[in-house]
Amino acid sequence: MTAPGQRPGMYRKRPGSVGDRDVVTGSARSWKIPPRLEKLVDEQAATTAAERDGHTVIREEELHRLLAAVGPPRPGARRKDALLTVVGMPGAGKTTLAEAVAERFAADGGRVLWADSSPSETDLAFSCLHQLLRPVRKDMDALPARQREALHAAFGLTERSGVPDLMLIGIAVLTLLSDHAAEQPLLLIVDDAQWADIASLDALFFAARRLADEPVTLLVTTRDSALGGLAAREPAVVLEPLGRGAAERLLDLQPRVPTGLTRERVLDQAEGNPLALVELARAAASSDDAVRGPDGPLPVTDRLERLYAGRLAALPGETRRAVVRLAAVDAEDPSRAVLSWLPDIADPVWAPAEEAGLVRRGAGRLRHGHPLSRLAVYHAAGAQERRAAHLELAELFRGQDPDRHAWHLAAATVGASARVSAALEDSADRARHRSGYAAAAHMLERAADLHPDRGESTRLLGAATRTAVLTGRLDSVERLAARTRAGTDDPTAAACAALQVGRLMALTTSHSAAFGQLMRPAAALADRAPGAALEALAAAAVVRFYSGDVTQLHEIERLLARTTKHPAHVFGERERLLAGWVESVAHPEAADPRLALRLPALAGAAREEPETLTLLAVAAWLLDETEPAARAFDDAFASWTSQGPLPDGLGGVAALAYLEQGRWARAQSACTELAAVASRAGLDHAAACAAATEALLRALRGDVAGARSRARYALSLVDPQESRSVSALAHRALGTAATAEGDHETAYRHYRVLFDGQGNPAHYHLSYPALPELAAAAARGERREDAARIVDGVEGTLTNAGALAPRRTALVRLSRALLAPADEAERHFTAALENPVLGRRPFERAQALLAYGEWLRRRRRIADARPPLVEAEAVFRRLAAQPWAARAQAELRAAGARSRTAAPDAFAALTPQQQQIVRLAALGLSNREVAEKLYLSPRTVSSHLYRAFPKLGITSRAQLRDVVEDAAPGAGTRT
């Protein structure tokens, strides 16, 4: 809305500005409506408040670069960046970024002059300069006479005729800006400079080149880096398409956040363009068809479709056909095949479309003018035109690319077709093998829509639902399951669909609802499809682990007994494994001891099956077989990258297995990977598990503040009574953080949450490892009697602990040693340290050695104390467990021994993402290949390696292999 008395495009005083300074910045630009009807895309009208706020996050790096360049200069410092350019395609965020720079500059005491360029004024000489300098027009009168007259003539403020003196005009601008900057720093912004008149740009560039020593900066935003008069040597910020993470964050800021399949399609089709992300999210939110069917581009808003429909209709017929063909092309189509089908890039047929802003030609490439132009043109074209283009493309890819062939064939198909459905199913199978689970689910759903047989359609929808589980998108799974149930009379198919919803619900915080969602199909399937019933019980066992609810255990055991009563021939190897797995997860003390003996052979046979390996790894960890568990997780994750499928079936406990094995950097990476998947899918419980485990890792390394922050975040996501697993991990982390600070009373309060008064664990598996830590805090805080009752209660469970008895016995013995009178402690220490299970858990054994060494030194048995203290200190240093290493070093000094002091392992000190990048680069992958695997930009990979090299003490890429090998298990520091 234009303010009273103003014309569109005039400046306005910024609310809250200092004195009478006229400042035009982001916070005061909503009223400006410049004449932009001719623009290719009306960026300002389409950019929502959410996008504006989001740009301060998604363009953070570029914002900081610009702020550093335009910031107030230091006295005497030469300003090298008097002219800055921001280059980007429509919708990249140039204007929003410039607004953020302007607002910060003004807040720091500077003054901002802003000009909006417009196509309607491109041919009006000095129109841009007039708009820019209008707020300071009164200062023109102070210019020298000849300069003042030249500037007045340029602006039409005098009746003097004749050709303006361009040199004098440039000097007048230079003088005016220099004089004004003597009072306060000055920032000039010319937005959309590709439409600015050449005379204004010449004058501004003339001045900018002579203002290097002045507190004046000219910031130009443009679509074209080859802007007339802009020297190639000038610095520029190029707004590249957003990476996946930044695009995700921008979508999360929208009023109606797209989810599931729609979200994936928005991300794919926006091509990283912020405006396209916002527009497509808005259009998808208002379209019931946005989530249905994989064919073609998403819809765009009606406003944009009308805009492009007019441009498309105005094109010559041949050009229109070519543009529609180009719009039908999938972004992944091979360029050679496409170019062989389209008119040659140099063909004059493209010229009208290029003039209309629908296509771009350059550097041997033919591209859409904007991601939105492709989508809008596609929908503005008639359905018959689209189908004809897809049919031709399908024929083009026949025999060359079966996936593209099937995709375009499906887009061209009206009605049912078993042949096209089969082709899509084959494509889905190939996508699954590439870990493309979202695409596979998409194809299977479309295959179901096209199949003429109802039973086959139900089967395909069921396969799509199972595949969608691995994307982590609960809404997609629920939608597909609902379609399955609505389209079938088969109770088995309906129950299996409900099972898939429950599998994913297990990773949410609604454990009671998830358990019911799983047990209902388990009961329905127990008699008619025992294999599927076991799948449901396996997922229910996951919920039982997370919740720690004993009533859930009883329901699982009852239904498991019913399901396994079938004759032996009904069960194959998979069913037998699942039955044993359910028992191991839900009630590990009662698990068949023969399963633990079979785990290595089973893992060897399943080396190419990551899902089975994960199941075996989880069972091994729950049965206290840490090393086989870690090996199986390693093999599973070799196939599943950090951006791969959801770690289903308790795969998130991999971090705990790595932690116990002493591979803390790998444990941190596993936490990061789980947190990333949980964040993308919106699964709060998975996020809480990752945060609680990371909190424990941070506490063990002495990052007390970080540990508390992550633990509290984890607790904020769950109900402690619904999720005893997260509660146990988080309170153990908080207790460990307090121990690291020497606050044993607080530590005891947190550890005490893990047990009731009779020694019963709050969580049947995760409480026990904290028992010695509880005893140690009690011994230092005068809580021995209370802690002894808990240890007594745990000791009473040993006779029924089954395969868990050895480790639990070691924990009880160590706890007894910490609480016992002086004459009894040593035999408990000795018994604990002689137990081989501690030897497989470096930190637990080092804790026991440290406690024993401390006890010996206090008994003045100095010579006996030194060996356990030396061994403990070496382990703590290797693990970078700084608080415990410091304690061991202090004890060694008190014992008259000199400890080795060394910096923590450099590789372990890298961030998890840096470690991933270094590992892949060490394998010989290029930056682009690493970026593709980790869904990063090549620039981000390069930046991480640049920062990692000095930390690792290396200077070349060839040295990375040695760094990674040295950091591998058994080679010093384990990762």
Coordinates of N, CA and C in Angstrom, one line a residue, residues 150-215:
A150 N 25.0 20.1 -13.9 CA 25.0 18.9 -14.6 C 24.0 17.9 -14.1
L151 N 24.0 17.8 -12.7 CA 23.1 16.8 -12.1 C 21.6 17.3 -12.3
H152 N 21.4 18.6 -12.1 CA 20.1 19.1 -12.3 C 19.6 18.8 -13.8
A153 N 20.5 19.0 -14.7 CA 20.1 18.7 -16.1 C 19.8 17.3 -16.3
A154 N 20.6 16.4 -15.7 CA 20.3 15.0 -15.9 C 19.0 14.6 -15.3
F155 N 18.5 15.3 -14.2 CA 17.3 14.9 -13.6 C 16.1 15.7 -14.1
G156 N 16.4 16.6 -15.2 CA 15.3 17.4 -15.7 C 14.8 18.5 -14.8
L157 N 15.7 19.0 -13.9 CA 15.3 20.0 -13.0 C 15.6 21.4 -13.5
T158 N 16.1 21.5 -14.7 CA 16.4 22.8 -15.3 C 15.9 22.8 -16.7
E159 N 15.7 24.0 -17.2 CA 15.3 24.1 -18.6 C 16.4 24.1 -19.6
R160 N 17.6 24.0 -19.1 CA 18.8 24.0 -20.0 C 18.7 22.8 -20.9
S161 N 18.9 23.0 -22.2 CA 18.9 21.9 -23.2 C 20.3 21.5 -23.5
G162 N 20.4 20.5 -24.3 CA 21.7 20.0 -24.7 C 22.0 18.7 -24.1
V163 N 23.1 18.1 -24.6 CA 23.5 16.7 -24.1 C 24.2 16.9 -22.7
P164 N 23.8 16.1 -21.7 CA 24.4 16.3 -20.4 C 25.9 15.9 -20.4
D165 N 26.7 16.5 -19.7 CA 28.1 16.2 -19.6 C 28.3 15.0 -18.6
L166 N 28.5 13.8 -19.2 CA 28.5 12.6 -18.4 C 29.6 12.6 -17.4
M167 N 30.8 13.2 -17.8 CA 31.9 13.2 -16.8 C 31.5 14.1 -15.6
L168 N 30.9 15.2 -15.9 CA 30.5 16.1 -14.8 C 29.4 15.4 -13.9
I169 N 28.5 14.7 -14.5 CA 27.5 14.0 -13.7 C 28.2 13.0 -12.8
G170 N 29.1 12.2 -13.3 CA 29.8 11.2 -12.5 C 30.6 11.8 -11.4
I171 N 31.2 13.0 -11.7 CA 31.9 13.7 -10.6 C 31.0 14.2 -9.6
A172 N 29.8 14.7 -10.0 CA 28.8 15.3 -9.1 C 28.3 14.2 -8.1
V173 N 28.1 13.0 -8.7 CA 27.6 11.9 -7.8 C 28.7 11.5 -6.9
L174 N 30.0 11.5 -7.3 CA 31.1 11.2 -6.5 C 31.2 12.2 -5.3
T175 N 31.1 13.4 -5.6 CA 31.2 14.5 -4.6 C 30.1 14.4 -3.6
L176 N 28.9 14.2 -4.1 CA 27.7 14.2 -3.3 C 27.8 13.0 -2.3
L177 N 28.2 11.9 -2.8 CA 28.3 10.7 -1.9 C 29.4 10.8 -0.9
S178 N 30.6 11.3 -1.4 CA 31.7 11.5 -0.5 C 31.4 12.5 0.6
D179 N 30.7 13.6 0.3 CA 30.4 14.6 1.3 C 29.4 14.0 2.3
H180 N 28.4 13.3 1.8 CA 27.4 12.7 2.7 C 28.0 11.6 3.6
A181 N 29.0 10.9 3.1 CA 29.6 9.8 3.9 C 30.5 10.4 5.0
A182 N 30.9 11.6 4.9 CA 31.7 12.2 5.9 C 30.9 12.3 7.2
E183 N 29.6 12.3 7.1 CA 28.7 12.4 8.3 C 28.4 11.0 8.9
Q184 N 28.2 10.0 8.0 CA 27.9 8.7 8.4 C 28.1 7.7 7.2
P185 N 28.5 6.4 7.5 CA 28.7 5.5 6.4 C 27.5 5.4 5.5
L186 N 27.7 5.1 4.3 CA 26.6 5.1 3.3 C 26.6 3.8 2.5
L187 N 25.4 3.3 2.4 CA 25.2 2.1 1.6 C 24.2 2.4 0.5
L188 N 24.5 2.3 -0.8 CA 23.6 2.4 -1.9 C 23.2 1.1 -2.4
I189 N 22.0 0.9 -2.6 CA 21.5 -0.4 -3.1 C 20.7 -0.2 -4.4
V190 N 21.1 -0.8 -5.5 CA 20.3 -0.8 -6.7 C 19.8 -2.3 -6.9
D191 N 18.5 -2.4 -6.7 CA 17.9 -3.8 -6.8 C 17.4 -4.0 -8.3
D192 N 17.6 -5.3 -8.7 CA 17.2 -5.6 -10.1 C 17.9 -4.8 -11.1
A193 N 19.2 -4.7 -11.0 CA 20.0 -3.7 -11.8 C 20.0 -4.1 -13.3
Q194 N 19.5 -5.3 -13.6 CA 19.4 -5.7 -15.1 C 18.4 -4.8 -15.8
W195 N 17.6 -4.1 -15.0 CA 16.6 -3.2 -15.6 C 16.9 -1.7 -15.4
A196 N 18.0 -1.5 -14.8 CA 18.4 -0.1 -14.6 C 18.9 0.5 -15.9
D197 N 18.7 1.8 -16.0 CA 19.1 2.5 -17.3 C 20.7 2.6 -17.2
I198 N 21.3 2.5 -18.4 CA 22.7 2.5 -18.5 C 23.4 3.8 -18.0
A199 N 22.7 4.9 -18.3 CA 23.3 6.1 -17.8 C 23.5 6.2 -16.3
S200 N 22.5 5.7 -15.6 CA 22.6 5.7 -14.1 C 23.7 4.8 -13.7
L201 N 23.8 3.6 -14.3 CA 24.8 2.6 -13.9 C 26.2 3.1 -14.2
D202 N 26.4 3.8 -15.4 CA 27.7 4.4 -15.7 C 28.1 5.4 -14.6
A203 N 27.2 6.2 -14.2 CA 27.5 7.3 -13.2 C 27.9 6.6 -11.9
L204 N 27.1 5.6 -11.5 CA 27.3 5.0 -10.2 C 28.6 4.2 -10.2
F205 N 28.9 3.5 -11.3 CA 30.2 2.7 -11.4 C 31.4 3.6 -11.4
F206 N 31.2 4.8 -12.1 CA 32.3 5.8 -12.2 C 32.6 6.2 -10.7
A207 N 31.6 6.5 -10.0 CA 31.8 7.0 -8.6 C 32.4 5.8 -7.7
A208 N 31.8 4.6 -7.9 CA 32.2 3.5 -7.0 C 33.7 3.2 -7.1
R209 N 34.2 3.3 -8.4 CA 35.6 3.0 -8.6 C 36.6 4.0 -7.9
R210 N 36.0 5.1 -7.5 CA 36.8 6.2 -6.9 C 36.5 6.4 -5.4
L211 N 35.7 5.4 -4.9 CA 35.4 5.6 -3.5 C 36.0 4.5 -2.6
A212 N 37.1 3.9 -3.1 CA 37.7 2.9 -2.3 C 38.2 3.3 -0.9
D213 N 38.5 4.6 -0.8 CA 39.0 5.1 0.5 C 37.8 5.7 1.4
E214 N 36.6 5.7 0.9 CA 35.5 6.3 1.5 C 34.6 5.3 2.2
P215 N 33.8 5.6 3.2 CA 32.9 4.7 3.8 C 31.6 4.6 3.0

